[in-house]
Amino acid sequence: MQHKTLLKFAIQAGEIMLKSGAETYRVEDTIERILSVHHLDVIEAFVTPTGIFATIDDESMEMTTLVKRIRHRSIRLDKVALVNDLSRRFTEGKISLENAMAELNAIDQRLPYPYYIMVGSTGLVSAFFTAVFGGNVRDCIVSLAIGIFLAIMQYFFRKAKTSRFLIDLIGGCLIGSIALLFTRLIPFTNLDQIIIGSIMPLVPGVAITNAIRDTIEGDLLSGVSRAVEAFFVAISIATGVGIVLKIGFALTGGIL
Amino acid sequence: MILQTISAFFATFFFAVLFNISKKQLLFCGGIGAFGWFIYLLFVKLTGSVVLANFISALGISLISRIFSIIRKVPVTVFLISGIITLVPGAGMYRTMYAMLSQNFEETAFYGAQTLQVAGVIAITIIFTSSLPIGTKKR
């Protein structure tokens, strides 16, 4: 019975990590480390970006397997760090199973940064990246506005549980059209720098980094699937921006 | 150049907020981003090669992330993802697409190849530093 509780705890810890954007090998490692506490004969964990499978077996019990499907993923690196820390303390015997489970639930309930901070940060990310890529002050202000619009748009679409690729496509369109509009209205603004800065919040940094790190650790399946995710996100953004620019150029005639 | 480095600090800092990284680590994330961009600009100026500058900068970022993760006892991803974001070839992707739109296929090939090279170089440096046996525990 105790073993089953341990397995549930391990799977829940893995689920939270995987949902929050941890690398696949780290999730596997964490589950196996938690399960190793009870010195069972058989411990197997198999993790892909969309699901977790774990099996334990021992002479004293029936073989038990638990499967967990992961659907909605978001980026919560704070949770990854906390669960990682918790699993370490648990395996070192510094915390009991009951307390660890309570703490894990508390981590799961942790709120992200408030909505207005997210909106502001998206705007500032866009603005500062425009500056990084050599935009002037006017470009940065336009990017700030685009970033804020983008974050508000993302918030409403995420609430409706829309596919990530559609959000990125629409985000690309939004960035392209606002950038095109403002560069026409305000003199001395650069379309390139504004768009490059503004697409940064959409760029799939987590997917790319995790794809590489999973591949190194031998999780080839996860590496490939994350790379495909990153590739399609990039294509979605490029299509969104591209369509708008093409229409814009067609209407106004020629390159800006 | 100094202005761009400072901007890189804030850009990475707010990116870390978007990733919901806890408040204690935010300043370090920003610092890594600024450091990486400074190295990048320096080597672009010295050598004129974008790909080489990306290589050295990504090497520095992933090494520092590794060291910070051991000191601050958090998973290396926290620093690596936010640090490397400045180097992700968003600009290259955009220029490739723009050249394709204007049917300038010579430029499309140029920027496309450069974007792939940069992405490959970043991947190799992450592989390289992740395989280095520093720190006994994996973080």
PDB file of N, CA and C in Angstrom, chain A residues 107-172:
ATOM      1  N   ILE A 107       2.847  23.288  -4.118  1.00  0.00           N
ATOM      2  CA  ILE A 107       3.587  23.769  -5.291  1.00  0.00           C
ATOM      3  C   ILE A 107       2.662  23.813  -6.506  1.00  0.00           C
ATOM      4  N   ASP A 108       1.826  22.750  -6.620  1.00  0.00           N
ATOM      5  CA  ASP A 108       0.928  22.675  -7.775  1.00  0.00           C
ATOM      6  C   ASP A 108      -0.042  23.853  -7.801  1.00  0.00           C
ATOM      7  N   GLN A 109      -0.446  24.317  -6.609  1.00  0.00           N
ATOM      8  CA  GLN A 109      -1.426  25.406  -6.527  1.00  0.00           C
ATOM      9  C   GLN A 109      -0.810  26.783  -6.695  1.00  0.00           C
ATOM     10  N   ARG A 110       0.529  26.853  -6.705  1.00  0.00           N
ATOM     11  CA  ARG A 110       1.200  28.156  -6.788  1.00  0.00           C
ATOM     12  C   ARG A 110       0.696  28.979  -7.965  1.00  0.00           C
ATOM     13  N   LEU A 111       0.433  30.240  -7.676  1.00  0.00           N
ATOM     14  CA  LEU A 111      -0.072  31.102  -8.742  1.00  0.00           C
ATOM     15  C   LEU A 111       1.090  31.653  -9.566  1.00  0.00           C
ATOM     16  N   PRO A 112       0.871  31.863 -10.862  1.00  0.00           N
ATOM     17  CA  PRO A 112       1.907  32.533 -11.659  1.00  0.00           C
ATOM     18  C   PRO A 112       1.947  34.009 -11.288  1.00  0.00           C
ATOM     19  N   TYR A 113       2.864  34.745 -11.913  1.00  0.00           N
ATOM     20  CA  TYR A 113       2.874  36.187 -11.707  1.00  0.00           C
ATOM     21  C   TYR A 113       1.524  36.737 -12.163  1.00  0.00           C
ATOM     22  N   PRO A 114       1.050  37.818 -11.509  1.00  0.00           N
ATOM     23  CA  PRO A 114      -0.273  38.341 -11.884  1.00  0.00           C
ATOM     24  C   PRO A 114      -0.348  38.746 -13.358  1.00  0.00           C
ATOM     25  N   TYR A 115      -1.568  38.783 -13.846  1.00  0.00           N
ATOM     26  CA  TYR A 115      -1.844  39.035 -15.260  1.00  0.00           C
ATOM     27  C   TYR A 115      -1.233  40.341 -15.755  1.00  0.00           C
ATOM     28  N   TYR A 116      -1.398  41.423 -14.930  1.00  0.00           N
ATOM     29  CA  TYR A 116      -0.912  42.726 -15.414  1.00  0.00           C
ATOM     30  C   TYR A 116       0.612  42.748 -15.505  1.00  0.00           C
ATOM     31  N   ILE A 117       1.285  41.976 -14.629  1.00  0.00           N
ATOM     32  CA  ILE A 117       2.744  41.918 -14.721  1.00  0.00           C
ATOM     33  C   ILE A 117       3.154  41.209 -16.010  1.00  0.00           C
ATOM     34  N   MET A 118       2.407  40.139 -16.352  1.00  0.00           N
ATOM     35  CA  MET A 118       2.696  39.412 -17.593  1.00  0.00           C
ATOM     36  C   MET A 118       2.549  40.321 -18.808  1.00  0.00           C
ATOM     37  N   VAL A 119       1.436  41.081 -18.825  1.00  0.00           N
ATOM     38  CA  VAL A 119       1.193  41.981 -19.954  1.00  0.00           C
ATOM     39  C   VAL A 119       2.316  43.006 -20.058  1.00  0.00           C
ATOM     40  N   GLY A 120       2.644  43.611 -18.903  1.00  0.00           N
ATOM     41  CA  GLY A 120       3.716  44.597 -18.891  1.00  0.00           C
ATOM     42  C   GLY A 120       5.032  44.000 -19.334  1.00  0.00           C
ATOM     43  N   SER A 121       5.337  42.801 -18.850  1.00  0.00           N
ATOM     44  CA  SER A 121       6.612  42.177 -19.189  1.00  0.00           C
ATOM     45  C   SER A 121       6.705  41.875 -20.679  1.00  0.00           C
ATOM     46  N   THR A 122       5.579  41.385 -21.261  1.00  0.00           N
ATOM     47  CA  THR A 122       5.607  41.102 -22.690  1.00  0.00           C
ATOM     48  C   THR A 122       5.931  42.369 -23.471  1.00  0.00           C
ATOM     49  N   GLY A 123       5.270  43.470 -23.075  1.00  0.00           N
ATOM     50  CA  GLY A 123       5.544  44.746 -23.730  1.00  0.00           C
ATOM     51  C   GLY A 123       6.997  45.149 -23.594  1.00  0.00           C
ATOM     52  N   LEU A 124       7.530  45.014 -22.360  1.00  0.00           N
ATOM     53  CA  LEU A 124       8.904  45.436 -22.120  1.00  0.00           C
ATOM     54  C   LEU A 124       9.908  44.529 -22.822  1.00  0.00           C
ATOM     55  N   VAL A 125       9.597  43.218 -22.882  1.00  0.00           N
ATOM     56  CA  VAL A 125      10.469  42.299 -23.627  1.00  0.00           C
ATOM     57  C   VAL A 125      10.572  42.767 -25.072  1.00  0.00           C
ATOM     58  N   SER A 126       9.412  43.057 -25.685  1.00  0.00           N
ATOM     59  CA  SER A 126       9.410  43.519 -27.073  1.00  0.00           C
ATOM     60  C   SER A 126      10.221  44.797 -27.223  1.00  0.00           C
ATOM     61  N   ALA A 127       9.967  45.754 -26.306  1.00  0.00           N
ATOM     62  CA  ALA A 127      10.627  47.052 -26.410  1.00  0.00           C
ATOM     63  C   ALA A 127      12.136  46.901 -26.264  1.00  0.00           C
ATOM     64  N   PHE A 128      12.586  46.152 -25.248  1.00  0.00           N
ATOM     65  CA  PHE A 128      14.021  46.047 -25.011  1.00  0.00           C
ATOM     66  C   PHE A 128      14.704  45.216 -26.086  1.00  0.00           C
ATOM     67  N   PHE A 129      14.026  44.218 -26.625  1.00  0.00           N
ATOM     68  CA  PHE A 129      14.655  43.463 -27.711  1.00  0.00           C
ATOM     69  C   PHE A 129      14.786  44.314 -28.964  1.00  0.00           C
ATOM     70  N   THR A 130      13.806  45.215 -29.173  1.00  0.00           N
ATOM     71  CA  THR A 130      13.949  46.145 -30.289  1.00  0.00           C
ATOM     72  C   THR A 130      15.202  46.984 -30.116  1.00  0.00           C
ATOM     73  N   ALA A 131      15.448  47.411 -28.854  1.00  0.00           N
ATOM     74  CA  ALA A 131      16.660  48.186 -28.578  1.00  0.00           C
ATOM     75  C   ALA A 131      17.906  47.324 -28.776  1.00  0.00           C
ATOM     76  N   VAL A 132      17.840  46.065 -28.330  1.00  0.00           N
ATOM     77  CA  VAL A 132      18.980  45.158 -28.481  1.00  0.00           C
ATOM     78  C   VAL A 132      19.361  45.013 -29.953  1.00  0.00           C
ATOM     79  N   PHE A 133      18.372  44.938 -30.813  1.00  0.00           N
ATOM     80  CA  PHE A 133      18.648  44.751 -32.237  1.00  0.00           C
ATOM     81  C   PHE A 133      18.847  46.075 -32.966  1.00  0.00           C
ATOM     82  N   GLY A 134      19.027  47.148 -32.212  1.00  0.00           N
ATOM     83  CA  GLY A 134      19.435  48.409 -32.818  1.00  0.00           C
ATOM     84  C   GLY A 134      18.310  49.337 -33.227  1.00  0.00           C
ATOM     85  N   GLY A 135      17.138  49.209 -32.613  1.00  0.00           N
ATOM     86  CA  GLY A 135      16.054  50.136 -32.914  1.00  0.00           C
ATOM     87  C   GLY A 135      16.233  51.436 -32.144  1.00  0.00           C
ATOM     88  N   ASN A 136      15.597  52.517 -32.621  1.00  0.00           N
ATOM     89  CA  ASN A 136      15.682  53.781 -31.883  1.00  0.00           C
ATOM     90  C   ASN A 136      14.530  53.879 -30.885  1.00  0.00           C
ATOM     91  N   VAL A 137      14.439  55.021 -30.194  1.00  0.00           N
ATOM     92  CA  VAL A 137      13.467  55.147 -29.108  1.00  0.00           C
ATOM     93  C   VAL A 137      12.035  55.012 -29.625  1.00  0.00           C
ATOM     94  N   ARG A 138      11.767  55.588 -30.794  1.00  0.00           N
ATOM     95  CA  ARG A 138      10.407  55.486 -31.346  1.00  0.00           C
ATOM     96  C   ARG A 138      10.035  54.034 -31.627  1.00  0.00           C
ATOM     97  N   ASP A 139      11.001  53.277 -32.171  1.00  0.00           N
ATOM     98  CA  ASP A 139      10.754  51.856 -32.441  1.00  0.00           C
ATOM     99  C   ASP A 139      10.376  51.126 -31.160  1.00  0.00           C
ATOM    100  N   CYS A 140      11.113  51.455 -30.087  1.00  0.00           N
ATOM    101  CA  CYS A 140      10.873  50.779 -28.817  1.00  0.00           C
ATOM    102  C   CYS A 140       9.469  51.054 -28.303  1.00  0.00           C
ATOM    103  N   ILE A 141       9.014  52.289 -28.473  1.00  0.00           N
ATOM    104  CA  ILE A 141       7.676  52.638 -27.986  1.00  0.00           C
ATOM    105  C   ILE A 141       6.615  51.878 -28.784  1.00  0.00           C
ATOM    106  N   VAL A 142       6.806  51.810 -30.103  1.00  0.00           N
ATOM    107  CA  VAL A 142       5.859  51.050 -30.930  1.00  0.00           C
ATOM    108  C   VAL A 142       5.852  49.590 -30.493  1.00  0.00           C
ATOM    109  N   SER A 143       7.064  49.015 -30.259  1.00  0.00           N
ATOM    110  CA  SER A 143       7.160  47.617 -29.828  1.00  0.00           C
ATOM    111  C   SER A 143       6.466  47.398 -28.494  1.00  0.00           C
ATOM    112  N   LEU A 144       6.610  48.372 -27.599  1.00  0.00           N
ATOM    113  CA  LEU A 144       5.951  48.266 -26.295  1.00  0.00           C
ATOM    114  C   LEU A 144       4.449  48.115 -26.480  1.00  0.00           C
ATOM    115  N   ALA A 145       3.879  48.948 -27.353  1.00  0.00           N
ATOM    116  CA  ALA A 145       2.439  48.875 -27.623  1.00  0.00           C
ATOM    117  C   ALA A 145       2.078  47.522 -28.234  1.00  0.00           C
ATOM    118  N   ILE A 146       2.889  47.067 -29.198  1.00  0.00           N
ATOM    119  CA  ILE A 146       2.602  45.779 -29.845  1.00  0.00           C
ATOM    120  C   ILE A 146       2.630  44.651 -28.816  1.00  0.00           C
ATOM    121  N   GLY A 147       3.667  44.673 -27.944  1.00  0.00           N
ATOM    122  CA  GLY A 147       3.795  43.625 -26.933  1.00  0.00           C
ATOM    123  C   GLY A 147       2.583  43.568 -26.024  1.00  0.00           C
ATOM    124  N   ILE A 148       2.083  44.750 -25.629  1.00  0.00           N
ATOM    125  CA  ILE A 148       0.930  44.786 -24.730  1.00  0.00           C
ATOM    126  C   ILE A 148      -0.314  44.223 -25.424  1.00  0.00           C
ATOM    127  N   PHE A 149      -0.515  44.640 -26.686  1.00  0.00           N
ATOM    128  CA  PHE A 149      -1.637  44.095 -27.467  1.00  0.00           C
ATOM    129  C   PHE A 149      -1.531  42.581 -27.579  1.00  0.00           C
ATOM    130  N   LEU A 150      -0.311  42.127 -27.862  1.00  0.00           N
ATOM    131  CA  LEU A 150      -0.048  40.705 -28.055  1.00  0.00           C
ATOM    132  C   LEU A 150      -0.409  39.914 -26.805  1.00  0.00           C
ATOM    133  N   ALA A 151       0.019  40.425 -25.635  1.00  0.00           N
ATOM    134  CA  ALA A 151      -0.224  39.707 -24.389  1.00  0.00           C
ATOM    135  C   ALA A 151      -1.720  39.626 -24.104  1.00  0.00           C
ATOM    136  N   ILE A 152      -2.443  40.715 -24.386  1.00  0.00           N
ATOM    137  CA  ILE A 152      -3.893  40.724 -24.136  1.00  0.00           C
ATOM    138  C   ILE A 152      -4.572  39.712 -25.060  1.00  0.00           C
ATOM    139  N   MET A 153      -4.145  39.705 -26.329  1.00  0.00           N
ATOM    140  CA  MET A 153      -4.691  38.756 -27.301  1.00  0.00           C
ATOM    141  C   MET A 153      -4.433  37.319 -26.841  1.00  0.00           C
ATOM    142  N   GLN A 154      -3.190  37.039 -26.434  1.00  0.00           N
ATOM    143  CA  GLN A 154      -2.826  35.693 -25.991  1.00  0.00           C
ATOM    144  C   GLN A 154      -3.672  35.265 -24.802  1.00  0.00           C
ATOM    145  N   TYR A 155      -3.900  36.211 -23.874  1.00  0.00           N
ATOM    146  CA  TYR A 155      -4.660  35.896 -22.669  1.00  0.00           C
ATOM    147  C   TYR A 155      -6.060  35.403 -23.033  1.00  0.00           C
ATOM    148  N   PHE A 156      -6.715  36.113 -23.958  1.00  0.00           N
ATOM    149  CA  PHE A 156      -8.085  35.719 -24.293  1.00  0.00           C
ATOM    150  C   PHE A 156      -8.121  34.407 -25.055  1.00  0.00           C
ATOM    151  N   PHE A 157      -7.158  34.204 -25.959  1.00  0.00           N
ATOM    152  CA  PHE A 157      -7.158  32.957 -26.722  1.00  0.00           C
ATOM    153  C   PHE A 157      -6.806  31.761 -25.841  1.00  0.00           C
ATOM    154  N   ARG A 158      -5.900  31.971 -24.860  1.00  0.00           N
ATOM    155  CA  ARG A 158      -5.546  30.867 -23.968  1.00  0.00           C
ATOM    156  C   ARG A 158      -6.733  30.487 -23.110  1.00  0.00           C
ATOM    157  N   LYS A 159      -7.526  31.480 -22.729  1.00  0.00           N
ATOM    158  CA  LYS A 159      -8.720  31.202 -21.931  1.00  0.00           C
ATOM    159  C   LYS A 159      -9.659  30.297 -22.707  1.00  0.00           C
ATOM    160  N   ALA A 160      -9.730  30.501 -24.026  1.00  0.00           N
ATOM    161  CA  ALA A 160     -10.604  29.698 -24.874  1.00  0.00           C
ATOM    162  C   ALA A 160      -9.942  28.372 -25.239  1.00  0.00           C
ATOM    163  N   LYS A 161      -8.764  28.086 -24.664  1.00  0.00           N
ATOM    164  CA  LYS A 161      -8.038  26.837 -24.888  1.00  0.00           C
ATOM    165  C   LYS A 161      -7.806  26.556 -26.379  1.00  0.00           C
ATOM    166  N   THR A 162      -7.376  27.592 -27.091  1.00  0.00           N
ATOM    167  CA  THR A 162      -7.083  27.440 -28.505  1.00  0.00           C
ATOM    168  C   THR A 162      -5.714  26.793 -28.680  1.00  0.00           C
ATOM    169  N   SER A 163      -5.476  26.198 -29.844  1.00  0.00           N
ATOM    170  CA  SER A 163      -4.180  25.583 -30.121  1.00  0.00           C
ATOM    171  C   SER A 163      -3.083  26.635 -30.118  1.00  0.00           C
ATOM    172  N   ARG A 164      -1.914  26.234 -29.632  1.00  0.00           N
ATOM    173  CA  ARG A 164      -0.791  27.161 -29.526  1.00  0.00           C
ATOM    174  C   ARG A 164      -0.406  27.709 -30.891  1.00  0.00           C
ATOM    175  N   PHE A 165      -0.498  26.867 -31.926  1.00  0.00           N
ATOM    176  CA  PHE A 165      -0.042  27.278 -33.255  1.00  0.00           C
ATOM    177  C   PHE A 165      -0.946  28.368 -33.819  1.00  0.00           C
ATOM    178  N   LEU A 166      -2.253  28.251 -33.542  1.00  0.00           N
ATOM    179  CA  LEU A 166      -3.181  29.284 -34.003  1.00  0.00           C
ATOM    180  C   LEU A 166      -2.891  30.610 -33.306  1.00  0.00           C
ATOM    181  N   ILE A 167      -2.601  30.538 -31.991  1.00  0.00           N
ATOM    182  CA  ILE A 167      -2.282  31.766 -31.251  1.00  0.00           C
ATOM    183  C   ILE A 167      -1.057  32.432 -31.861  1.00  0.00           C
ATOM    184  N   ASP A 168      -0.044  31.607 -32.198  1.00  0.00           N
ATOM    185  CA  ASP A 168       1.183  32.173 -32.761  1.00  0.00           C
ATOM    186  C   ASP A 168       0.939  32.762 -34.141  1.00  0.00           C
ATOM    187  N   LEU A 169       0.087  32.079 -34.908  1.00  0.00           N
ATOM    188  CA  LEU A 169      -0.243  32.584 -36.253  1.00  0.00           C
ATOM    189  C   LEU A 169      -0.929  33.942 -36.160  1.00  0.00           C
ATOM    190  N   ILE A 170      -1.949  34.007 -35.275  1.00  0.00           N
ATOM    191  CA  ILE A 170      -2.667  35.272 -35.108  1.00  0.00           C
ATOM    192  C   ILE A 170      -1.747  36.333 -34.514  1.00  0.00           C
ATOM    193  N   GLY A 171      -0.875  35.891 -33.557  1.00  0.00           N
ATOM    194  CA  GLY A 171       0.089  36.815 -32.976  1.00  0.00           C
ATOM    195  C   GLY A 171       0.981  37.416 -34.043  1.00  0.00           C
ATOM    196  N   GLY A 172       1.435  36.567 -34.971  1.00  0.00           N
ATOM    197  CA  GLY A 172       2.267  37.047 -36.077  1.00  0.00           C
ATOM    198  C   GLY A 172       1.539  38.081 -36.916  1.00  0.00           C
TER     199      GLY A 172
END
